[in-house]
XYZ file of C-alpha atoms in Angstrom:
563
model
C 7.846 1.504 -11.634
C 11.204 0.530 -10.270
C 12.136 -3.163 -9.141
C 12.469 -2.707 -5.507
C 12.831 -6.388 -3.282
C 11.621 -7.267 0.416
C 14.934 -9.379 2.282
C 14.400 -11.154 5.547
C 17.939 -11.032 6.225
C 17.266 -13.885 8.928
C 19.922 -15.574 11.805
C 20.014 -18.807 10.037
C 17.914 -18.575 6.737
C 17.130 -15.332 4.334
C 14.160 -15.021 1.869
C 14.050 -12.695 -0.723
C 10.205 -11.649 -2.426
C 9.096 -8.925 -4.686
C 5.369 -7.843 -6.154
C 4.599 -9.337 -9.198
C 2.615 -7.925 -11.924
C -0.502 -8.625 -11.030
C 0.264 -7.362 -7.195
C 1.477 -9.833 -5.560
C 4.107 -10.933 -3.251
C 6.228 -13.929 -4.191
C 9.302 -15.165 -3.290
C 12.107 -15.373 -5.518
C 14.301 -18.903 -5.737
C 17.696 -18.841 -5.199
C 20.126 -20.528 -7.464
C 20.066 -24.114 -5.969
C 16.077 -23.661 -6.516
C 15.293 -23.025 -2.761
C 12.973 -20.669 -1.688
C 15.286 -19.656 1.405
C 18.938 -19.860 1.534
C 20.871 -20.948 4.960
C 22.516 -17.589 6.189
C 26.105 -19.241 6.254
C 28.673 -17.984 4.952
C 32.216 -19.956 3.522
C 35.323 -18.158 2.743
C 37.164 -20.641 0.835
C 39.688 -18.268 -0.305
C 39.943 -14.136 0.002
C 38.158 -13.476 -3.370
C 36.040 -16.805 -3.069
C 32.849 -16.746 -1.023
C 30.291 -19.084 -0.758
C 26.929 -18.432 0.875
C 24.023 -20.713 1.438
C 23.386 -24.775 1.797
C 27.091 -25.163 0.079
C 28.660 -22.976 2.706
C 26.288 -25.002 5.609
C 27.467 -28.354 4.198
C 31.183 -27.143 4.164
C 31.117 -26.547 8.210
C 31.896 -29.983 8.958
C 35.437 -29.661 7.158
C 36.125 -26.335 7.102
C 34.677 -25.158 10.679
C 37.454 -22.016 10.987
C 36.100 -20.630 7.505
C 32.656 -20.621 7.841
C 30.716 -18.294 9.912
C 27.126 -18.738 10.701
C 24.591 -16.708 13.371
C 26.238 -14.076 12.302
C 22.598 -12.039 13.068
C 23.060 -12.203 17.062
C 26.315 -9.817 16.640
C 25.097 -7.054 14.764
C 25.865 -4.042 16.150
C 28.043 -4.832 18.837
C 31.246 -2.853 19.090
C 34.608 -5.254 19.044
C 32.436 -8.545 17.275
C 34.972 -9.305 14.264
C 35.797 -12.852 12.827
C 39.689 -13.587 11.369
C 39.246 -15.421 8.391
C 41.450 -15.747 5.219
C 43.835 -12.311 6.707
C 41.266 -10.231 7.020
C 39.149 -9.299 10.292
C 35.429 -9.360 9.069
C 32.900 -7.425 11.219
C 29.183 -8.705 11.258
C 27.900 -6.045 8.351
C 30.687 -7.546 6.098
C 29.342 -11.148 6.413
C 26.253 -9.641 6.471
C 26.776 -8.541 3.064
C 27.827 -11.415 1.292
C 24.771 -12.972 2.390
C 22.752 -10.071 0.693
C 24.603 -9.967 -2.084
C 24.036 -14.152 -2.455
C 19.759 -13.476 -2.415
C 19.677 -10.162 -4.126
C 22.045 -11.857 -7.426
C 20.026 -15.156 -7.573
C 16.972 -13.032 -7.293
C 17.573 -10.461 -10.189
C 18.959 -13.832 -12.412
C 15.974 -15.731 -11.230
C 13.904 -12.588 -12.638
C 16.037 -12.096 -15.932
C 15.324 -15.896 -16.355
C 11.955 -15.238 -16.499
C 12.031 -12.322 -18.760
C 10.385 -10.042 -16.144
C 14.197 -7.965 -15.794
C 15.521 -6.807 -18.962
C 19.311 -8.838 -20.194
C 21.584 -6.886 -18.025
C 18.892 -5.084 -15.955
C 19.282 -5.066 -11.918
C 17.884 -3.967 -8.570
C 19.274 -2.091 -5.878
C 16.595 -0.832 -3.788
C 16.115 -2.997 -0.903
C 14.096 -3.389 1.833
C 15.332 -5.492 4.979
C 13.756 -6.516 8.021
C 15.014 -6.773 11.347
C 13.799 -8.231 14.779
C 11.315 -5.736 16.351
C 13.612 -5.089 19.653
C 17.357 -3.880 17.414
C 18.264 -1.001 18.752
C 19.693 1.835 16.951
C 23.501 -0.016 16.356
C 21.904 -3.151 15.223
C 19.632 -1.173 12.556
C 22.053 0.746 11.203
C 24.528 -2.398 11.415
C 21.880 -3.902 9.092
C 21.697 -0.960 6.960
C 25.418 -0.581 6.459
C 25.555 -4.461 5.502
C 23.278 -3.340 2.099
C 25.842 -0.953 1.873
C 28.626 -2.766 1.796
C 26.838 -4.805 -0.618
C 25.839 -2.065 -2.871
C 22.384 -1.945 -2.258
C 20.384 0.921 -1.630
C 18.438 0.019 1.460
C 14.876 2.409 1.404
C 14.208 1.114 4.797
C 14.502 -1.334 7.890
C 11.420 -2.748 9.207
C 10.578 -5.016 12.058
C 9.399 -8.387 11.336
C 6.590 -8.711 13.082
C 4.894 -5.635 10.899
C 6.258 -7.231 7.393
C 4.396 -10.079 8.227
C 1.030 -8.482 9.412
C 1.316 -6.573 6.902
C 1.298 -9.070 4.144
C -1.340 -10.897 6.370
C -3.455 -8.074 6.570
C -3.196 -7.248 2.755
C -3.979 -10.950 2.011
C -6.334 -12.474 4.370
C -8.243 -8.842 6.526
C -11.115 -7.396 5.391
C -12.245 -6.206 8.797
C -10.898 -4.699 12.007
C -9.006 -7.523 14.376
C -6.394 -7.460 16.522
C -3.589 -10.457 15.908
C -0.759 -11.471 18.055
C 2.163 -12.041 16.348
C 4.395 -15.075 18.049
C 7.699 -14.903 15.694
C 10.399 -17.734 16.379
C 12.877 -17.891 13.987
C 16.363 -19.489 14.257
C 18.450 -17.435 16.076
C 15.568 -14.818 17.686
C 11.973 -14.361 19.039
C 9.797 -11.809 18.128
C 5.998 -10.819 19.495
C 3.740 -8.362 18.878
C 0.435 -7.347 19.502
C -0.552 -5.932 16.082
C -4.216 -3.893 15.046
C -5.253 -4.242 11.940
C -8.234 -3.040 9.823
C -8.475 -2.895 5.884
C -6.772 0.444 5.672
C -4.204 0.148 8.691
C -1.405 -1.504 10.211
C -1.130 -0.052 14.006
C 1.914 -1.989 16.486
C 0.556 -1.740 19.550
C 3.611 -3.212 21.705
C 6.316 -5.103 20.892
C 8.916 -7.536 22.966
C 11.704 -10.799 22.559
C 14.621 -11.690 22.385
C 17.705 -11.469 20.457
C 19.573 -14.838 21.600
C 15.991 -17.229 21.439
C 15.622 -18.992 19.017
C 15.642 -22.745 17.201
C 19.333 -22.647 17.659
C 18.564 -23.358 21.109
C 16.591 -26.243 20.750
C 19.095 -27.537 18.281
C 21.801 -26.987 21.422
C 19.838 -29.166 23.658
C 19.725 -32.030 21.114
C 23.642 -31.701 20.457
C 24.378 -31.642 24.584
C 21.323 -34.844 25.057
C 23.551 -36.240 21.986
C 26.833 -35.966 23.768
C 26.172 -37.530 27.275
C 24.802 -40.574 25.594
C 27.650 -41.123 23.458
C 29.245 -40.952 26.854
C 26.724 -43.176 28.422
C 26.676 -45.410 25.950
C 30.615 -45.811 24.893
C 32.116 -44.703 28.724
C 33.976 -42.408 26.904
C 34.953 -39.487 29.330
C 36.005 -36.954 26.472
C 34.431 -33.882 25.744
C 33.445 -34.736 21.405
C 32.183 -30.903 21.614
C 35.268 -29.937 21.704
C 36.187 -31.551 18.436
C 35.382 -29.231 16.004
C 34.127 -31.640 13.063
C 32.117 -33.357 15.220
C 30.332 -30.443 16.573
C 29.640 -29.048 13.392
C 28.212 -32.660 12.281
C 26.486 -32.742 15.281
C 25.008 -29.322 14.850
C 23.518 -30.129 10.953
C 22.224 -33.726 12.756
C 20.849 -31.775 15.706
C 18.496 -29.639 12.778
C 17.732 -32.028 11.058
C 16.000 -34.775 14.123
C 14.441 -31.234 15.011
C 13.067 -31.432 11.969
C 11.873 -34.958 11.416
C 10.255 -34.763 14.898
C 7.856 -31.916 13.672
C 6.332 -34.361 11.688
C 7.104 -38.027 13.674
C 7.649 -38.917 17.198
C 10.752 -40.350 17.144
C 14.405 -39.378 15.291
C 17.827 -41.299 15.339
C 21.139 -39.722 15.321
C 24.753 -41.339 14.924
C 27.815 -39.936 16.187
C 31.428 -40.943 15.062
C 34.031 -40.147 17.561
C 37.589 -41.365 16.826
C 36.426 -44.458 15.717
C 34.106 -45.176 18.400
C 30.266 -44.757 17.546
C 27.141 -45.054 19.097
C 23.189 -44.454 18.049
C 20.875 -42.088 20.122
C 17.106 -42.099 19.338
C 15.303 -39.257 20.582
C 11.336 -38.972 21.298
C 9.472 -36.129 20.582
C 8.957 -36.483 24.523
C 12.218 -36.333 26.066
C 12.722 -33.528 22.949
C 10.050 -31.594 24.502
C 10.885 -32.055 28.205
C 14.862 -30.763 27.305
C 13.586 -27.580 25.762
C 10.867 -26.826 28.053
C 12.330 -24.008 29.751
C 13.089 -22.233 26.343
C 9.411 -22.891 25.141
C 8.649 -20.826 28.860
C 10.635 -18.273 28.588
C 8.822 -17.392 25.049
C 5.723 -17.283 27.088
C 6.936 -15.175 29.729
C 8.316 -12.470 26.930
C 4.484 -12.860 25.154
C 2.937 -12.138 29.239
C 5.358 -8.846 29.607
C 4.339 -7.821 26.579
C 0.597 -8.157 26.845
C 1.245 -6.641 30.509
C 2.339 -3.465 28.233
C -0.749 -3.767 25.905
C -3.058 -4.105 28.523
C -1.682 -0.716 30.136
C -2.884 0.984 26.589
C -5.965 -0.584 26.562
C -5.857 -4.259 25.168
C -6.407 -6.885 26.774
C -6.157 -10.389 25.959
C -9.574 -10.458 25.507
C -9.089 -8.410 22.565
C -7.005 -11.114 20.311
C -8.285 -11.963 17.480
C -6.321 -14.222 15.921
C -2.516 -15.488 16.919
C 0.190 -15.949 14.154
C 2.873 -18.217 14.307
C 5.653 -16.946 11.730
C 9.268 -18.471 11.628
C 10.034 -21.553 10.811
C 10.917 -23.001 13.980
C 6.822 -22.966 14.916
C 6.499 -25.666 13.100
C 7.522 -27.372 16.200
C 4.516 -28.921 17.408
C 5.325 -27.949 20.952
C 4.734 -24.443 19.847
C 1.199 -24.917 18.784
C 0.407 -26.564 22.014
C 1.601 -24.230 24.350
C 0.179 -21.422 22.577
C -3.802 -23.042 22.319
C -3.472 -23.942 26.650
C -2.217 -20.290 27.275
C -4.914 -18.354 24.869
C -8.221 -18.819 23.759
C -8.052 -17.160 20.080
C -7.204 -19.016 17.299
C -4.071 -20.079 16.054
C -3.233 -19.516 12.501
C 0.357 -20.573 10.874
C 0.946 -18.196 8.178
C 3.498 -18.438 5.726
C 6.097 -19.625 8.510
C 9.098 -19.197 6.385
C 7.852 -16.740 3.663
C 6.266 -14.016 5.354
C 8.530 -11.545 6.553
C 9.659 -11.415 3.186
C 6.789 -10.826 1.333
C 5.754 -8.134 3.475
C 8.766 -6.427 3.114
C 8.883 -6.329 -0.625
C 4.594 -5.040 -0.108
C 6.730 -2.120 2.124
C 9.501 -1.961 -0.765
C 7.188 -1.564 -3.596
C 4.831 1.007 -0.824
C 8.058 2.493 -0.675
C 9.291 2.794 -4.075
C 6.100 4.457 -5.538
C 5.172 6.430 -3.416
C 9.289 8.197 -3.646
C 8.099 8.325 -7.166
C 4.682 9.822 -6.995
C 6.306 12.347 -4.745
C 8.918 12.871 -6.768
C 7.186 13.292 -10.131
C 3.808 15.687 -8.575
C 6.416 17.785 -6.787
C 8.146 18.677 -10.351
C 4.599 19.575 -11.816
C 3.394 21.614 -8.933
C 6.346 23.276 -7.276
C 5.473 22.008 -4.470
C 8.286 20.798 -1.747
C 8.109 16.554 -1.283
C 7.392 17.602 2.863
C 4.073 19.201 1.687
C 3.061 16.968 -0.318
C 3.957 13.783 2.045
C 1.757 15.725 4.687
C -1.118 16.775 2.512
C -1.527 12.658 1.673
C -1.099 12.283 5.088
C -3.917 14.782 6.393
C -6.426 13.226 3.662
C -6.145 16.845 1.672
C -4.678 14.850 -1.685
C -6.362 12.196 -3.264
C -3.359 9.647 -4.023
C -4.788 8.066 -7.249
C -5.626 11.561 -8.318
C -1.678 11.875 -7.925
C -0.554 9.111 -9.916
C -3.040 10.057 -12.677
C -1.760 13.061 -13.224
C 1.824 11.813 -12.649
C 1.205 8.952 -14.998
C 2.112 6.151 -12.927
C -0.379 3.004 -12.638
C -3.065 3.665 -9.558
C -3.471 -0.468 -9.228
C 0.692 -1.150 -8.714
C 0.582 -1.950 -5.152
C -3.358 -2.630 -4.467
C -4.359 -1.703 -0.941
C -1.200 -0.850 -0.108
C -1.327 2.385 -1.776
C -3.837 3.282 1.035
C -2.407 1.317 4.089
C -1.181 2.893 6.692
C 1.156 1.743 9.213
C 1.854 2.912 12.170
C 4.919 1.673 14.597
C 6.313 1.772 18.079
C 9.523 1.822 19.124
C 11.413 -1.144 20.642
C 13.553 0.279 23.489
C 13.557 3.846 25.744
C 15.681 6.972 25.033
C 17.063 9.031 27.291
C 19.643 10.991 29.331
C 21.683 10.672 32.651
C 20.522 13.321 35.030
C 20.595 14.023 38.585
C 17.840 13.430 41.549
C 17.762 14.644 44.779
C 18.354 11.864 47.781
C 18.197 14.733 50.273
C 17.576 17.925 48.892
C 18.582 19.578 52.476
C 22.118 18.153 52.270
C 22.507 18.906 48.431
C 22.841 14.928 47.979
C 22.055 14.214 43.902
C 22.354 10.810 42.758
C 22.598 10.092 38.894
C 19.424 8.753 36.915
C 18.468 7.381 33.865
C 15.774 9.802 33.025
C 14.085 7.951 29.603
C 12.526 10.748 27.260
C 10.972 8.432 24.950
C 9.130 5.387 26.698
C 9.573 1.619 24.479
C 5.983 1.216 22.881
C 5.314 4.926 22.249
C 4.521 4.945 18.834
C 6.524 6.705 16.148
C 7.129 9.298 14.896
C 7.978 10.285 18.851
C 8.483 13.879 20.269
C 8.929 15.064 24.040
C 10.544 18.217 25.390
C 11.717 18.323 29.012
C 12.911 21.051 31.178
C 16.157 20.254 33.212
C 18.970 22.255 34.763
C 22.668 22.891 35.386
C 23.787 21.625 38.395
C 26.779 24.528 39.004
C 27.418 27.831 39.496
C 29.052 29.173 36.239
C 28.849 25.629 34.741
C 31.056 26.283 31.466
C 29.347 22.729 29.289
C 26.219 20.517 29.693
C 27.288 17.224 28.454
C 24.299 14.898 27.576
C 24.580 11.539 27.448
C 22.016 9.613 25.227
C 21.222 5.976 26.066
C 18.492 3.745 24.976
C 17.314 0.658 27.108
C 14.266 -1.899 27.527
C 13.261 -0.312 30.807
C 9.436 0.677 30.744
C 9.930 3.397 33.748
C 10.715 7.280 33.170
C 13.766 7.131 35.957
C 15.693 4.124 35.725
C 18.887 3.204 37.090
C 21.967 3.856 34.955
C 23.005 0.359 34.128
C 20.018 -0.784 32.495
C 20.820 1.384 29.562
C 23.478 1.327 26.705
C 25.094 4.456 25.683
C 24.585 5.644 22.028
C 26.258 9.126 21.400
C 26.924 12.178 23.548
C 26.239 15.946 22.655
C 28.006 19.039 24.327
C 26.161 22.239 24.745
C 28.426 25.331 25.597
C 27.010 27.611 28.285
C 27.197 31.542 28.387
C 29.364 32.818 31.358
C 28.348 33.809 34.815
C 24.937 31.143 35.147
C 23.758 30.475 38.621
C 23.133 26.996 39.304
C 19.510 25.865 38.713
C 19.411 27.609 35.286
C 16.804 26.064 33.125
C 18.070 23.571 29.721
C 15.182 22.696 27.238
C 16.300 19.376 25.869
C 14.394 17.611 23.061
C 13.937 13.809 21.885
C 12.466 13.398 18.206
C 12.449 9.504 17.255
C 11.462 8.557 14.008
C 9.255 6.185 12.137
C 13.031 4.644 10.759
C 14.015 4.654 14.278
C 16.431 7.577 13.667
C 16.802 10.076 17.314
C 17.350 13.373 16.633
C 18.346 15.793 19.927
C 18.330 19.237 20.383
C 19.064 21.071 23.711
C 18.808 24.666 24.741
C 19.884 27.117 26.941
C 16.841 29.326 27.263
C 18.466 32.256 29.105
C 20.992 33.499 26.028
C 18.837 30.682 23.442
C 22.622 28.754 22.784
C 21.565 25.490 21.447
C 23.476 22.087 20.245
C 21.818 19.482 17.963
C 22.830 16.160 17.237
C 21.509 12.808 15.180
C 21.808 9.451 16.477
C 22.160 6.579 14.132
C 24.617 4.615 15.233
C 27.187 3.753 17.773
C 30.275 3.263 15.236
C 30.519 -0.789 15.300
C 32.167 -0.506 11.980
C 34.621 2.384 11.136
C 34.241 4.270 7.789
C 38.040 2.593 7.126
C 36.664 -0.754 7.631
C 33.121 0.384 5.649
C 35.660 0.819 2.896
C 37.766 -2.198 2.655
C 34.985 -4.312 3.550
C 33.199 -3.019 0.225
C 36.654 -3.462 -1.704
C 36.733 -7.452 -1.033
C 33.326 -7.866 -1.794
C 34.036 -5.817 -4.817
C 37.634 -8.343 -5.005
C 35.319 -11.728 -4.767
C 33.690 -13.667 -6.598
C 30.345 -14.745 -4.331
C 28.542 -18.256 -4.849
């Protein structure tokens, strides 16, 4: 079997795991001996990069070096930092950050003598909040490019971690809500799960909720009484040391008040200082409104659950993963909205772990694949759909392909099935007044968020013109629930441009068809039915990073020396 690793590439802490020998998932230490590493990264010269708690504790004196939440901008077109000459786009910060866990985790295993002197890894799995669109996944994936890592998949982190709950703790059919606060996002998920099957029943969050939040309120508490208490009528947030002192004191009171009620904090200001105690009570009461709006994301998502046929009624079990849910707030607010039972699992380790079960899932069955279609002829498509449809016995497979039936457990036989995170669809025209000829444009969604994947609808429209020479169709992808939505609720993601014959007569039919998926990849193909002229097109990203930035990115990683 090949090494393959599970990363929770997280907004402020990533976690690296892989499956042991005897099955398992564990997570690998990184070279300071911590089981996650701060997702921070330092450029302390152009070849010198330092990621993790070093790069965290180097904030406070080197603030315009060090780049941190870099998670919230993946994806987005234009998002580029300046530091040591060189502009550096989320997937190339991304990457030293990868390149950091994956290093430490192949010495960590050569330490051990479980990787051969010399031996590495490069296939990867990495998770991603359940609600990235198409840019932000394939932002993700081209950070393990950049970092020379071949990425098998991205997954959402909701299902990595029901899926190494449901290997670990499920031996019967329940239904779990996953509540997923991490640092910089918010996940939830209303997940099925029996002893052979992973099913996502709906999905929703947030990409900008998260514990950095909470640590905001603390730091803006913090800095009107310093004010109160010194008179001082300066803004010390504008200070850039102090902020970033403020922002590691801010974490850490967080911290100390999951476990007592009361944490003090002291600020230095040009020379002037004062102490602030803060209560787990005034804590609570300044971050209220973020705890709610958690709970209004969980209700619009069970809204969407209930519409498919689960209720609340039908929890099971809630899990609290991410390590901000240690805040005891959390657990409260969660037991006086819902009656099932609350369960913390694996807060900070989870996601991981069930991304290397996915990895190693992954990894074999390429293999088995692989190795039965070279003794049968057969094509890998067949063979995928004939383990699929029950017709092939999988350990039968590996028997005869000589690869070990036990390797991944009950993973061999799990299946998972997802849903997507956002709509797909077009811009096309409705009638206001049909006897006037008045149109107004739509956002007509092909795909609804929730369906789950693999995804396929075909939809009849039509031109709009006599002789209309081109159809162009616009692709966009959005969070709206509805089948016509209004334009501006969606983001656009690609275009593709189907030529027309000469001489149609407005009204003539287009066959235009969505296929999403289980990787969250849209492929489109539209038709003319008339002459049968047809355009396809794949969807994978919307271009945040050029192919000449792809490339000199991976030349400075290749140029530095990462710590």
């Amino acid at each position: 079997m090949n090494r393959v690793l599970g990363i929770d590439l997280g907004t402020t802490y990533s976690c690296v795991a892989y499956i042991d020998s005897s099955g398992k998932p564990v997570v690998i230490k990184n070279s300071e001996g911590e089981l996650t590493t701060p997702s921070v990264v330092f450029f302390e010269s152009p070849t010198n990069v330092v990621v993790g708690t070093p790069a965290k504790e180097s904030a406070t004196l080197y603030p315009d070096e060090v780049i941190s939440f870099v998670k919230n901008r993946m994806g987005q077109a234009g998002a580029v930092w300046n530091v040591q000459g060189a502009e550096r786009t989320p997937e190339e910060v991304s990457s030293y950050i990868l390149k950091k866990v994956v290093s430490d985790a192949v010495k960590a295993l050569q330490g051990e003598n479980k990787l051969a002197p010399g031996e590495t890894i490069t296939d990867v799995v990495i998770t991603c909040p359940a609600y990235f669109g198409i840019a932000e996944r394939e932002a993700t994936r081209k950070a393990g490019e950049i970092a020379g890592l071949n990425v098998l998949n991205i997954i959402n982190e909701p299902t990595a971690a029901a899926l190494a709950y449901g290997l670990g703790d499920v031996n019967e059919e329940r239904v779990v809500l996953v509540y997923d606060l991490g640092g910089g996002t918010f996940d939830v998920a209303m997940i099925h799960i029996t002893p052979s099957s992973i099913k996502v029943i709906c999905t929703g969050g947030d990409h900008s909720l998260g514990g950095k939040l909470w640590d905001d309120r603390i730091i803006e508490y913090v800095a009107q009484e310093f004010a109160r208490q010194t008179g001082s009528t300066e803004d010390i947030l504008s200070d850039p040391e102090t902020f970033q002192e403020l922002m590691l004191s801010a974490e850490r009171a967080k911290k100390m008040l999951s476990a007592r009620d009361r944490a003090p904090i002291a600020v230095n200001y040009k020379g002037e200082r004062a102490r602030v105690e803060l209560t787990r009570e005034v804590f609570d009461s300044l971050t209220e409104d973020l705890l709610e709006r958690t709970m209004l994301l969980t209700r619009q998502m069970l809204e969407e659950a209930a519409a498919k046929g689960y209720s609340i009624e039908r929890i099971d079990e809630i899990l609290l993963v991410g390590g901000s849910t240690r805040m005891p707030q959390i657990t409260r607010r969660i037991q006086k909205e819902f009656s099932a039972p609350v369960k913390m699992f694996d807060p900070d380790e989870a996601v991981a772990k069930g991304a290397a079960i996915y990895a190693n899932r992954q990894s074999y069955f390429a293999q088995l694949i692989e190795k039965t279609a070279q003794e049968t002829g057969k094509s890998p498509k067949e063979l995928r759909e004939e383990i699929r449809s029950g017709k092939a016995d999988i350990q039968e497979m590996a028997r005869q392909a000589n690869l070990p039936t036990d390797v991944v457990g009950a993973s061999v036989d799990m299946n998972i099935v997802n849903v997507t995170s956002r709509s797909f669809g077009t811009i096309a025209f409705k009638s206001v007044t049909p006897q006037d000829g008045e149109q107004e444009e739509v956002l007509f969604n092909m795909i609804l968020k929730n369906t789950e994947l693999p995804a396929r609808r075909v939809q009849e429209f039509y031109t709009v013109a006599p002789n209309q020479k081109t159809v162009t169709i616009r692709v966009l992808e959005s969070l709206s629930s509805e089948e016509m939505a209004d334009p501006c609720e969606g983001t656009e993601i690609g275009e593709a441009v189907l030529e027309l014959p000469d001489g149609l007569p407005a009204g003539s039919p287009l066959q235009i068809e969505f296929l999403l998926n289980e990787n969250g990849l849209l492929e489109l193909t539209a038709t003319e039915t008339t002459h049968h002229q047809e355009v396809r097109a794949r969807f994978e990203t919307a271009d945040a990073i050029s192919e000449a930035d792809l490339s000199a990115a991976k030349q400075r990683l290749a140029d530095a020396m990462v710590l």
